[in-house]
Amino acid sequence: MPGSTTTPDIELIVEKKPSDGGVGNLPPVDQDGGGDDGKRPRRWKPSPKRYYTGMALGIVSILMFFMALASAFLVRRGSGDWIPVHIPTLMWFNTAVLVISSATLEMARHRLSQGRLSAYRNLWLVTTALGMLFLVGQITAWRQLVGQGIYLASNPASSFFYIFTGAHALHLFGGVAALLFVAKRNFDQAQVSRSVASEIASYYWHFMDALWLFLLALLYLGK
Amino acid sequence: MVTYDDGAHASPSASPSFVGRYLFSTHHKTIGLQYLWLALVSVLVGMVLSTLLRMHASWPDTAIPFLASVQNAPERYAAIRLLHGSLMVFFVLTAAPQLGFGNYLLPLQIGSREMAFPRLNLLSFWMTVTSLAGMTASFFRPLETGIHWWLASSSIFCLAALFSALNFTVTTIDLRAEGMTLPRLPITVWAWFLNAILSMLIFSVLLAGCAALLSDRLLGSQFFSFASFLASQPLNLVQQDSLPVLWQRLFWYFAQAEVYVAMLPCFGIVTHLIATYSRKPVWKERVVVLALCGVGLIGFCVWGYHMFATGMNPYAPLVFSVLASSLGLPAAFLLASWLGTLWNARPQLSTAMLFSIGFISLFIAGGLSGIFLARHDLRTAAVSEDFVIGHFHLVMGVAATFAILAALFFWFPKMFGGRLNEPLGKLHFWVTFAGVYLIFMPMHWLGLLTQSRLLPDEQRAVLAASGASVRTLVTVATICTVGAQILFVANFLQALLQRRSVENDPWGATTLEWSIASPAPENNFGSALPIVYRGAYEFGEGHTNDFAPQHLAPELLSPEGR
């Protein structure tokens, strides 16, 4: 049970703190309301599981956002003023970059599980760099489209093209920030270990990768 | 090893400054109370606005603030309506039962120290405040820019609601105390949890809709440019006034489910209170949980029936009509459970219980008129402005407000210490109860008779004239009912000024929050997190005090209770 894992942690901590003076020996249930022995607050350490759950639910929520846009896209496509946008060749190159970054991320995590910290660091930074390269590539692709005279306001198809790629880029930017955060973070003092943080960041990154493939397929097949 | 410090917010000894302690606290109880204050201010302003609207409807010639002084009166009238609706729906009905009481009570009821992500919680509260400020500001802008402000504000509200929903869901899944298994969760926690899941799905959709519409208006994109879209639709399905169909679809996708976002936590609160005051277990507790799941699931699917008038797939109405009517099923289960709990009980008719029973009454009355709206063949007769307003104010607005008031009377000792005045509370209840029926029941009648699309125009004109006196009655009742809320405000302020500590469990309730002092201490359960040994509703004969709290260990249970 998720709930049952938290309390043993806490009991452990309490027992290891001599200054808490016998708090660990108290009966678990305080009939008249507890709190009276809390002259100093005991450290509260909820299970790191909440980060996994939070990320999973966050992914569902983001997916719902893109699904709403996708259903609007499919409905709107039927109208007469739809002028399809040709996907710039550069975006296919960007796609390859993003897929490779997912692979390097997994390689980095594999190195971490083997305890090879410096190899992990290098691969992690390669992943981050690939992510940035993808973003730069997307911006360049937009500039190419603008050069061809296709703007956000040109027609419904271009509006959807820009909002899909733009919203994805914004979310991916958050992913790059997360990768940098994990790279820079000092995990000696943290509530979660480096491998847990890396794993949670990797969920988001792979989701962004898969989402991009879905959006690309939608834009390509649905134009 | 012990390196994690949960910061100043959990430490009463650190006593940070006023700003750190009240404005930017990450503590769930402080944030919960802040949401409740926000809701109180919003509901008072919203009620004054509704009075202005009614007065204008009855006596269009009198000078009314914000209407008479501005040249463009119809526009300002619409703006007042928008502000009234936004304040009530976003900052009262969504904020109070879920974000206010939920933030305060969810961690207490599951035996946790905090929400899962306290800083995210603080962020979503301040985003909600920003959104409230933005929506209020939009009211004072001219129409064109006002809409931009409103859209931007509601986008911010959606984000805030998403973050809160994430927090609620993760907290319920991962932070439950030892022994708090799913069957032992109080119904209130179930309701907050299911509601958070529902919010997480629908607020994403509204966020997408708001972002696209805002981009249309500001950047000239063409997501919702309708001239061409409507031209491609079959003629008979297109309304003359070229409705923004796609935007409506996205909006109702959200708004229909939003009704359940407001109602779900209220169902939880009412179920919880009725069991506690009846001194009986919730009748068919598992069925109630399933019914709550059903409300969430069907509520999510049901959006389409709002689209009957705007022309989507001509075959879809039947499907959605079936779905909409099938909402009656979980609603009927809930109702059966409430009545089953009350059956043969000798309920303690405190003010909180009166408001809970009032909720049931309003829910039945408003729900019955909902059947007319869900049936796609009946709705031609029933859909008119007054009928719809009467229906959803009874079932959503007033019923939810009654649940909020019931919760406030019930949990006041735990939140503030002391108690609200019971005789004054009962007077407030009866005046309000009579008042809301006097306002909204005649509105159904007005809608059916004077605006029905089934009648020829000349007959409608005759009936509309006779409706004038009824309309005046509604307005007078509105003014009196809104005025009577002074009883509540006085009661609340007086109790706040006289707050004192009371016994831990004044109502003989079983859930974990009643095991600690009243008002609740800052570190919740102190040094030892509680362990849960039993379900949430063990009331009745056989227990020493006619109830067994959730944290009572089996060996402490009296012999006759075994």
PDB file of N, CA, C and O in Angstrom, chain A residues 2-3 7 10 13 23 28-29 31-33 37 42-44 49-50 53-54 57-58 61 64-65 76 81 152-154 156 159-160 163 191, chain B residues 2 4-6 113-114 116-117 162 166 169-170 173-174 176 200-201 204 208 219-223 225 228 300 515-516 527 529 531 551-552 556:
ATOM      1  N   PRO A   2       0.531   2.218  -0.798  1.00  0.00           N
ATOM      2  CA  PRO A   2       1.371   3.404  -0.863  1.00  0.00           C
ATOM      3  C   PRO A   2       1.517   4.075   0.487  1.00  0.00           C
ATOM      4  O   PRO A   2       2.595   4.478   0.886  1.00  0.00           O
ATOM      5  N   GLY A   3       0.407   4.166   1.202  1.00  0.00           N
ATOM      6  CA  GLY A   3       0.426   4.897   2.462  1.00  0.00           C
ATOM      7  C   GLY A   3       1.310   4.232   3.502  1.00  0.00           C
ATOM      8  O   GLY A   3       1.944   4.896   4.299  1.00  0.00           O
ATOM      9  N   THR A   7       5.219   5.584   6.848  1.00  0.00           N
ATOM     10  CA  THR A   7       5.396   5.602   8.292  1.00  0.00           C
ATOM     11  C   THR A   7       6.667   4.894   8.761  1.00  0.00           C
ATOM     12  O   THR A   7       7.365   5.439   9.608  1.00  0.00           O
ATOM     13  N   ILE A  10       9.514   7.191   8.722  1.00  0.00           N
ATOM     14  CA  ILE A  10       9.493   8.198   9.771  1.00  0.00           C
ATOM     15  C   ILE A  10       9.921   7.604  11.096  1.00  0.00           C
ATOM     16  O   ILE A  10      10.723   8.179  11.825  1.00  0.00           O
ATOM     17  N   ILE A  13      13.595   7.417  11.231  1.00  0.00           N
ATOM     18  CA  ILE A  13      14.267   8.690  11.463  1.00  0.00           C
ATOM     19  C   ILE A  13      14.154   9.080  12.922  1.00  0.00           C
ATOM     20  O   ILE A  13      15.113   9.503  13.552  1.00  0.00           O
ATOM     21  N   VAL A  23      10.599   9.908  21.704  1.00  0.00           N
ATOM     22  CA  VAL A  23       9.379  10.067  20.928  1.00  0.00           C
ATOM     23  C   VAL A  23       9.025   8.759  20.248  1.00  0.00           C
ATOM     24  O   VAL A  23       7.863   8.390  20.143  1.00  0.00           O
ATOM     25  N   PRO A  28       1.619   4.729  19.099  1.00  0.00           N
ATOM     26  CA  PRO A  28       1.407   5.343  17.800  1.00  0.00           C
ATOM     27  C   PRO A  28       0.184   6.260  17.779  1.00  0.00           C
ATOM     28  O   PRO A  28       0.127   7.193  17.031  1.00  0.00           O
ATOM     29  N   VAL A  29      -0.782   5.987  18.617  1.00  0.00           N
ATOM     30  CA  VAL A  29      -1.988   6.798  18.584  1.00  0.00           C
ATOM     31  C   VAL A  29      -2.083   7.596  19.857  1.00  0.00           C
ATOM     32  O   VAL A  29      -2.022   7.066  20.955  1.00  0.00           O
ATOM     33  N   GLN A  31      -4.355   9.512  22.143  1.00  0.00           N
ATOM     34  CA  GLN A  31      -5.803   9.611  22.308  1.00  0.00           C
ATOM     35  C   GLN A  31      -6.283  11.032  22.508  1.00  0.00           C
ATOM     36  O   GLN A  31      -7.304  11.429  21.968  1.00  0.00           O
ATOM     37  N   ASP A  32      -5.582  11.818  23.319  1.00  0.00           N
ATOM     38  CA  ASP A  32      -6.155  13.139  23.529  1.00  0.00           C
ATOM     39  C   ASP A  32      -5.516  14.187  22.640  1.00  0.00           C
ATOM     40  O   ASP A  32      -5.239  15.291  23.065  1.00  0.00           O
ATOM     41  N   GLY A  33      -5.256  13.828  21.440  1.00  0.00           N
ATOM     42  CA  GLY A  33      -5.040  14.899  20.489  1.00  0.00           C
ATOM     43  C   GLY A  33      -3.607  15.125  20.062  1.00  0.00           C
ATOM     44  O   GLY A  33      -3.363  15.964  19.225  1.00  0.00           O
ATOM     45  N   ASP A  37       3.480  16.910  22.652  1.00  0.00           N
ATOM     46  CA  ASP A  37       4.905  16.636  22.870  1.00  0.00           C
ATOM     47  C   ASP A  37       5.749  17.221  21.739  1.00  0.00           C
ATOM     48  O   ASP A  37       6.942  17.037  21.709  1.00  0.00           O
ATOM     49  N   ARG A  42       8.921  17.317  14.466  1.00  0.00           N
ATOM     50  CA  ARG A  42       9.715  16.215  13.955  1.00  0.00           C
ATOM     51  C   ARG A  42       9.810  16.337  12.448  1.00  0.00           C
ATOM     52  O   ARG A  42       8.913  16.843  11.785  1.00  0.00           O
ATOM     53  N   ARG A  43      10.909  15.902  11.927  1.00  0.00           N
ATOM     54  CA  ARG A  43      11.084  16.023  10.475  1.00  0.00           C
ATOM     55  C   ARG A  43      10.097  15.114   9.773  1.00  0.00           C
ATOM     56  O   ARG A  43       9.924  13.969  10.164  1.00  0.00           O
ATOM     57  N   TRP A  44       9.497  15.664   8.755  1.00  0.00           N
ATOM     58  CA  TRP A  44       8.448  14.939   8.052  1.00  0.00           C
ATOM     59  C   TRP A  44       8.968  14.588   6.681  1.00  0.00           C
ATOM     60  O   TRP A  44       9.407  15.460   5.933  1.00  0.00           O
ATOM     61  N   LYS A  49       7.786   8.392  -3.691  1.00  0.00           N
ATOM     62  CA  LYS A  49       6.835   7.874  -4.663  1.00  0.00           C
ATOM     63  C   LYS A  49       5.950   8.972  -5.227  1.00  0.00           C
ATOM     64  O   LYS A  49       5.462   8.878  -6.342  1.00  0.00           O
ATOM     65  N   ARG A  50       5.735  10.021  -4.401  1.00  0.00           N
ATOM     66  CA  ARG A  50       4.823  11.073  -4.867  1.00  0.00           C
ATOM     67  C   ARG A  50       5.339  11.725  -6.138  1.00  0.00           C
ATOM     68  O   ARG A  50       4.562  12.231  -6.933  1.00  0.00           O
ATOM     69  N   THR A  53       4.189   9.471  -9.016  1.00  0.00           N
ATOM     70  CA  THR A  53       2.752   9.634  -9.236  1.00  0.00           C
ATOM     71  C   THR A  53       2.480  10.993  -9.872  1.00  0.00           C
ATOM     72  O   THR A  53       1.689  11.102 -10.825  1.00  0.00           O
ATOM     73  N   GLY A  54       3.140  12.014  -9.338  1.00  0.00           N
ATOM     74  CA  GLY A  54       2.919  13.361  -9.865  1.00  0.00           C
ATOM     75  C   GLY A  54       3.283  13.456 -11.323  1.00  0.00           C
ATOM     76  O   GLY A  54       2.545  14.040 -12.128  1.00  0.00           O
ATOM     77  N   LEU A  57       0.680  11.618 -13.522  1.00  0.00           N
ATOM     78  CA  LEU A  57      -0.574  12.355 -13.667  1.00  0.00           C
ATOM     79  C   LEU A  57      -0.371  13.617 -14.492  1.00  0.00           C
ATOM     80  O   LEU A  57      -1.234  14.002 -15.289  1.00  0.00           O
ATOM     81  N   GLY A  58       0.797  14.254 -14.312  1.00  0.00           N
ATOM     82  CA  GLY A  58       1.093  15.443 -15.104  1.00  0.00           C
ATOM     83  C   GLY A  58       1.115  15.103 -16.581  1.00  0.00           C
ATOM     84  O   GLY A  58       0.609  15.862 -17.423  1.00  0.00           O
ATOM     85  N   SER A  61      -2.322  14.812 -17.929  1.00  0.00           N
ATOM     86  CA  SER A  61      -2.918  16.137 -18.057  1.00  0.00           C
ATOM     87  C   SER A  61      -2.427  16.853 -19.325  1.00  0.00           C
ATOM     88  O   SER A  61      -3.218  17.444 -20.063  1.00  0.00           O
ATOM     89  N   MET A  64      -3.957  15.390 -22.357  1.00  0.00           N
ATOM     90  CA  MET A  64      -5.336  15.861 -22.541  1.00  0.00           C
ATOM     91  C   MET A  64      -5.348  17.213 -23.258  1.00  0.00           C
ATOM     92  O   MET A  64      -6.207  17.466 -24.106  1.00  0.00           O
ATOM     93  N   PHE A  65      -4.400  18.084 -22.913  1.00  0.00           N
ATOM     94  CA  PHE A  65      -4.292  19.394 -23.557  1.00  0.00           C
ATOM     95  C   PHE A  65      -4.072  19.223 -25.060  1.00  0.00           C
ATOM     96  O   PHE A  65      -4.760  19.824 -25.883  1.00  0.00           O
ATOM     97  N   ARG A  76     -11.712  21.085 -37.574  1.00  0.00           N
ATOM     98  CA  ARG A  76     -11.495  22.306 -38.345  1.00  0.00           C
ATOM     99  C   ARG A  76     -11.021  22.009 -39.762  1.00  0.00           C
ATOM    100  O   ARG A  76     -11.247  22.780 -40.693  1.00  0.00           O
ATOM    101  N   ASP A  81     -11.544  26.678 -46.058  1.00  0.00           N
ATOM    102  CA  ASP A  81     -10.383  27.579 -46.186  1.00  0.00           C
ATOM    103  C   ASP A  81      -9.080  26.933 -45.742  1.00  0.00           C
ATOM    104  O   ASP A  81      -8.134  27.608 -45.380  1.00  0.00           O
ATOM    105  N   LEU A 152       1.435  32.587 -38.684  1.00  0.00           N
ATOM    106  CA  LEU A 152       0.415  32.045 -37.782  1.00  0.00           C
ATOM    107  C   LEU A 152      -0.979  32.402 -38.277  1.00  0.00           C
ATOM    108  O   LEU A 152      -1.907  31.588 -38.233  1.00  0.00           O
ATOM    109  N   ALA A 153      -1.126  33.634 -38.772  1.00  0.00           N
ATOM    110  CA  ALA A 153      -2.451  34.127 -39.137  1.00  0.00           C
ATOM    111  C   ALA A 153      -2.818  33.830 -40.589  1.00  0.00           C
ATOM    112  O   ALA A 153      -3.878  34.240 -41.052  1.00  0.00           O
ATOM    113  N   SER A 154      -1.961  33.116 -41.326  1.00  0.00           N
ATOM    114  CA  SER A 154      -2.224  32.950 -42.761  1.00  0.00           C
ATOM    115  C   SER A 154      -3.509  32.179 -43.019  1.00  0.00           C
ATOM    116  O   SER A 154      -4.378  32.637 -43.745  1.00  0.00           O
ATOM    117  N   PRO A 156      -6.121  28.559 -41.330  1.00  0.00           N
ATOM    118  CA  PRO A 156      -6.291  27.658 -40.186  1.00  0.00           C
ATOM    119  C   PRO A 156      -5.192  26.602 -40.090  1.00  0.00           C
ATOM    120  O   PRO A 156      -4.706  26.301 -38.993  1.00  0.00           O
ATOM    121  N   SER A 159      -2.181  28.070 -38.586  1.00  0.00           N
ATOM    122  CA  SER A 159      -2.410  28.346 -37.161  1.00  0.00           C
ATOM    123  C   SER A 159      -2.181  27.081 -36.335  1.00  0.00           C
ATOM    124  O   SER A 159      -1.485  27.098 -35.321  1.00  0.00           O
ATOM    125  N   PHE A 160      -2.774  25.983 -36.792  1.00  0.00           N
ATOM    126  CA  PHE A 160      -2.614  24.733 -36.055  1.00  0.00           C
ATOM    127  C   PHE A 160      -1.173  24.250 -36.093  1.00  0.00           C
ATOM    128  O   PHE A 160      -0.649  23.746 -35.100  1.00  0.00           O
ATOM    129  N   ILE A 163       0.688  26.261 -33.533  1.00  0.00           N
ATOM    130  CA  ILE A 163       0.343  26.033 -32.118  1.00  0.00           C
ATOM    131  C   ILE A 163       0.803  24.646 -31.670  1.00  0.00           C
ATOM    132  O   ILE A 163       1.299  24.483 -30.548  1.00  0.00           O
ATOM    133  N   GLN A 191      16.005  15.072  -1.019  1.00  0.00           N
ATOM    134  CA  GLN A 191      15.095  14.037  -0.537  1.00  0.00           C
ATOM    135  C   GLN A 191      15.133  12.799  -1.416  1.00  0.00           C
ATOM    136  O   GLN A 191      14.780  11.722  -0.976  1.00  0.00           O
TER     137      GLN A 191
ATOM    138  N   VAL B   2      19.515  12.295   8.804  1.00  0.00           N
ATOM    139  CA  VAL B   2      18.368  13.190   8.920  1.00  0.00           C
ATOM    140  C   VAL B   2      18.761  14.563   8.411  1.00  0.00           C
ATOM    141  O   VAL B   2      19.286  15.393   9.136  1.00  0.00           O
ATOM    142  N   TYR B   4      16.773  16.113   5.756  1.00  0.00           N
ATOM    143  CA  TYR B   4      15.684  16.830   5.111  1.00  0.00           C
ATOM    144  C   TYR B   4      15.004  17.735   6.126  1.00  0.00           C
ATOM    145  O   TYR B   4      14.582  17.320   7.189  1.00  0.00           O
ATOM    146  N   ASP B   5      14.920  18.994   5.793  1.00  0.00           N
ATOM    147  CA  ASP B   5      14.219  19.930   6.657  1.00  0.00           C
ATOM    148  C   ASP B   5      13.009  20.439   5.919  1.00  0.00           C
ATOM    149  O   ASP B   5      13.109  20.919   4.794  1.00  0.00           O
ATOM    150  N   ASP B   6      11.865  20.305   6.532  1.00  0.00           N
ATOM    151  CA  ASP B   6      10.670  20.713   5.799  1.00  0.00           C
ATOM    152  C   ASP B   6      10.362  22.189   5.970  1.00  0.00           C
ATOM    153  O   ASP B   6       9.259  22.633   5.747  1.00  0.00           O
ATOM    154  N   ARG B 113       0.980  15.171   7.207  1.00  0.00           N
ATOM    155  CA  ARG B 113       1.423  16.457   7.716  1.00  0.00           C
ATOM    156  C   ARG B 113       1.159  17.563   6.716  1.00  0.00           C
ATOM    157  O   ARG B 113       0.912  18.700   7.061  1.00  0.00           O
ATOM    158  N   GLU B 114       1.216  17.228   5.441  1.00  0.00           N
ATOM    159  CA  GLU B 114       1.190  18.257   4.403  1.00  0.00           C
ATOM    160  C   GLU B 114       0.544  17.700   3.136  1.00  0.00           C
ATOM    161  O   GLU B 114       0.265  16.509   3.048  1.00  0.00           O
ATOM    162  N   ALA B 116       1.171  16.887  -0.938  1.00  0.00           N
ATOM    163  CA  ALA B 116       2.351  16.260  -1.535  1.00  0.00           C
ATOM    164  C   ALA B 116       3.363  17.311  -2.011  1.00  0.00           C
ATOM    165  O   ALA B 116       4.567  17.122  -1.857  1.00  0.00           O
ATOM    166  N   PHE B 117       2.881  18.395  -2.599  1.00  0.00           N
ATOM    167  CA  PHE B 117       3.789  19.410  -3.124  1.00  0.00           C
ATOM    168  C   PHE B 117       3.392  20.788  -2.574  1.00  0.00           C
ATOM    169  O   PHE B 117       2.675  21.540  -3.242  1.00  0.00           O
ATOM    170  N   LEU B 162      -5.240  22.997 -12.430  1.00  0.00           N
ATOM    171  CA  LEU B 162      -4.497  21.788 -12.798  1.00  0.00           C
ATOM    172  C   LEU B 162      -3.467  21.443 -11.732  1.00  0.00           C
ATOM    173  O   LEU B 162      -3.343  20.286 -11.319  1.00  0.00           O
ATOM    174  N   LEU B 166      -3.473  18.097  -9.365  1.00  0.00           N
ATOM    175  CA  LEU B 166      -2.314  17.193  -9.301  1.00  0.00           C
ATOM    176  C   LEU B 166      -1.941  16.938  -7.844  1.00  0.00           C
ATOM    177  O   LEU B 166      -1.730  15.795  -7.413  1.00  0.00           O
ATOM    178  N   THR B 169      -4.530  14.714  -6.025  1.00  0.00           N
ATOM    179  CA  THR B 169      -4.494  13.313  -6.431  1.00  0.00           C
ATOM    180  C   THR B 169      -3.278  12.617  -5.829  1.00  0.00           C
ATOM    181  O   THR B 169      -3.399  11.528  -5.245  1.00  0.00           O
ATOM    182  N   VAL B 170      -2.102  13.239  -5.969  1.00  0.00           N
ATOM    183  CA  VAL B 170      -0.892  12.592  -5.465  1.00  0.00           C
ATOM    184  C   VAL B 170      -0.950  12.451  -3.953  1.00  0.00           C
ATOM    185  O   VAL B 170      -0.569  11.421  -3.398  1.00  0.00           O
ATOM    186  N   ILE B 173      -3.076   9.506  -3.102  1.00  0.00           N
ATOM    187  CA  ILE B 173      -2.503   8.216  -3.466  1.00  0.00           C
ATOM    188  C   ILE B 173      -1.328   7.862  -2.561  1.00  0.00           C
ATOM    189  O   ILE B 173      -1.213   6.731  -2.091  1.00  0.00           O
ATOM    190  N   ASP B 174      -0.457   8.825  -2.300  1.00  0.00           N
ATOM    191  CA  ASP B 174       0.833   8.484  -1.690  1.00  0.00           C
ATOM    192  C   ASP B 174       1.018   8.878  -0.235  1.00  0.00           C
ATOM    193  O   ASP B 174       1.973   8.444   0.393  1.00  0.00           O
ATOM    194  N   ARG B 176      -1.216   8.702   2.455  1.00  0.00           N
ATOM    195  CA  ARG B 176      -2.153   8.234   3.465  1.00  0.00           C
ATOM    196  C   ARG B 176      -1.409   7.623   4.641  1.00  0.00           C
ATOM    197  O   ARG B 176      -0.350   7.012   4.471  1.00  0.00           O
ATOM    198  N   MET B 200      -8.395  17.440 -13.500  1.00  0.00           N
ATOM    199  CA  MET B 200      -7.141  17.350 -14.235  1.00  0.00           C
ATOM    200  C   MET B 200      -7.412  17.134 -15.721  1.00  0.00           C
ATOM    201  O   MET B 200      -6.667  17.614 -16.569  1.00  0.00           O
ATOM    202  N   LEU B 201      -8.491  16.415 -16.037  1.00  0.00           N
ATOM    203  CA  LEU B 201      -8.809  16.168 -17.439  1.00  0.00           C
ATOM    204  C   LEU B 201      -9.470  17.384 -18.085  1.00  0.00           C
ATOM    205  O   LEU B 201      -9.092  17.795 -19.181  1.00  0.00           O
ATOM    206  N   SER B 204      -7.433  20.934 -18.566  1.00  0.00           N
ATOM    207  CA  SER B 204      -6.502  20.933 -19.706  1.00  0.00           C
ATOM    208  C   SER B 204      -7.220  21.333 -20.968  1.00  0.00           C
ATOM    209  O   SER B 204      -6.688  22.086 -21.797  1.00  0.00           O
ATOM    210  N   ALA B 208      -6.593  24.638 -23.354  1.00  0.00           N
ATOM    211  CA  ALA B 208      -6.346  24.625 -24.800  1.00  0.00           C
ATOM    212  C   ALA B 208      -7.304  25.564 -25.517  1.00  0.00           C
ATOM    213  O   ALA B 208      -6.899  26.343 -26.391  1.00  0.00           O
ATOM    214  N   LEU B 219      -3.363  37.487 -31.910  1.00  0.00           N
ATOM    215  CA  LEU B 219      -2.352  37.256 -32.945  1.00  0.00           C
ATOM    216  C   LEU B 219      -2.965  37.003 -34.310  1.00  0.00           C
ATOM    217  O   LEU B 219      -2.255  36.797 -35.287  1.00  0.00           O
ATOM    218  N   GLY B 220      -4.286  36.963 -34.371  1.00  0.00           N
ATOM    219  CA  GLY B 220      -4.939  36.801 -35.663  1.00  0.00           C
ATOM    220  C   GLY B 220      -4.898  35.392 -36.219  1.00  0.00           C
ATOM    221  O   GLY B 220      -5.108  35.191 -37.415  1.00  0.00           O
ATOM    222  N   SER B 221      -4.637  34.388 -35.376  1.00  0.00           N
ATOM    223  CA  SER B 221      -4.691  33.011 -35.890  1.00  0.00           C
ATOM    224  C   SER B 221      -6.144  32.646 -36.189  1.00  0.00           C
ATOM    225  O   SER B 221      -7.061  33.391 -35.850  1.00  0.00           O
ATOM    226  N   GLN B 222      -6.354  31.502 -36.825  1.00  0.00           N
ATOM    227  CA  GLN B 222      -7.689  31.227 -37.350  1.00  0.00           C
ATOM    228  C   GLN B 222      -8.288  29.931 -36.838  1.00  0.00           C
ATOM    229  O   GLN B 222      -8.867  29.163 -37.588  1.00  0.00           O
ATOM    230  N   PHE B 223      -8.118  29.680 -35.536  1.00  0.00           N
ATOM    231  CA  PHE B 223      -8.689  28.446 -34.995  1.00  0.00           C
ATOM    232  C   PHE B 223     -10.206  28.484 -35.016  1.00  0.00           C
ATOM    233  O   PHE B 223     -10.867  27.522 -35.332  1.00  0.00           O
ATOM    234  N   SER B 225     -12.273  30.836 -36.668  1.00  0.00           N
ATOM    235  CA  SER B 225     -12.909  31.770 -37.590  1.00  0.00           C
ATOM    236  C   SER B 225     -14.028  31.011 -38.280  1.00  0.00           C
ATOM    237  O   SER B 225     -13.814  30.045 -38.984  1.00  0.00           O
ATOM    238  N   SER B 228     -16.311  30.348 -42.629  1.00  0.00           N
ATOM    239  CA  SER B 228     -16.135  29.242 -43.551  1.00  0.00           C
ATOM    240  C   SER B 228     -16.572  27.922 -42.917  1.00  0.00           C
ATOM    241  O   SER B 228     -17.141  27.059 -43.574  1.00  0.00           O
ATOM    242  N   PHE B 300     -18.141  13.602 -17.371  1.00  0.00           N
ATOM    243  CA  PHE B 300     -17.094  13.901 -18.339  1.00  0.00           C
ATOM    244  C   PHE B 300     -17.582  13.643 -19.767  1.00  0.00           C
ATOM    245  O   PHE B 300     -17.207  14.352 -20.705  1.00  0.00           O
ATOM    246  N   SER B 515      -9.256  13.818  16.087  1.00  0.00           N
ATOM    247  CA  SER B 515      -8.422  13.233  17.131  1.00  0.00           C
ATOM    248  C   SER B 515      -7.427  14.241  17.676  1.00  0.00           C
ATOM    249  O   SER B 515      -6.756  13.983  18.657  1.00  0.00           O
ATOM    250  N   ILE B 516      -7.309  15.405  17.024  1.00  0.00           N
ATOM    251  CA  ILE B 516      -6.340  16.407  17.489  1.00  0.00           C
ATOM    252  C   ILE B 516      -7.087  17.614  18.040  1.00  0.00           C
ATOM    253  O   ILE B 516      -8.305  17.704  17.923  1.00  0.00           O
ATOM    254  N   SER B 527       4.081  14.628  16.810  1.00  0.00           N
ATOM    255  CA  SER B 527       5.243  13.795  16.519  1.00  0.00           C
ATOM    256  C   SER B 527       4.859  12.428  15.970  1.00  0.00           C
ATOM    257  O   SER B 527       5.642  11.819  15.261  1.00  0.00           O
ATOM    258  N   LEU B 529       2.475  10.215  13.661  1.00  0.00           N
ATOM    259  CA  LEU B 529       1.395  10.162  12.689  1.00  0.00           C
ATOM    260  C   LEU B 529       0.412   9.086  13.124  1.00  0.00           C
ATOM    261  O   LEU B 529       0.813   8.069  13.686  1.00  0.00           O
ATOM    262  N   ILE B 531      -2.306   5.997  13.236  1.00  0.00           N
ATOM    263  CA  ILE B 531      -2.509   4.721  12.550  1.00  0.00           C
ATOM    264  C   ILE B 531      -4.009   4.461  12.527  1.00  0.00           C
ATOM    265  O   ILE B 531      -4.702   4.700  13.527  1.00  0.00           O
ATOM    266  N   HIS B 551      -8.938   6.082  14.556  1.00  0.00           N
ATOM    267  CA  HIS B 551      -7.606   5.806  15.104  1.00  0.00           C
ATOM    268  C   HIS B 551      -7.672   4.945  16.352  1.00  0.00           C
ATOM    269  O   HIS B 551      -6.657   4.697  16.983  1.00  0.00           O
ATOM    270  N   LEU B 552      -8.875   4.513  16.754  1.00  0.00           N
ATOM    271  CA  LEU B 552      -9.015   3.736  17.986  1.00  0.00           C
ATOM    272  C   LEU B 552      -8.523   2.311  17.749  1.00  0.00           C
ATOM    273  O   LEU B 552      -9.045   1.590  16.909  1.00  0.00           O
ATOM    274  N   LEU B 556      -8.336  -1.173  22.447  1.00  0.00           N
ATOM    275  CA  LEU B 556      -8.958  -0.145  23.280  1.00  0.00           C
ATOM    276  C   LEU B 556     -10.473  -0.128  23.140  1.00  0.00           C
ATOM    277  O   LEU B 556     -11.163   0.597  23.837  1.00  0.00           O
TER     278      LEU B 556
END
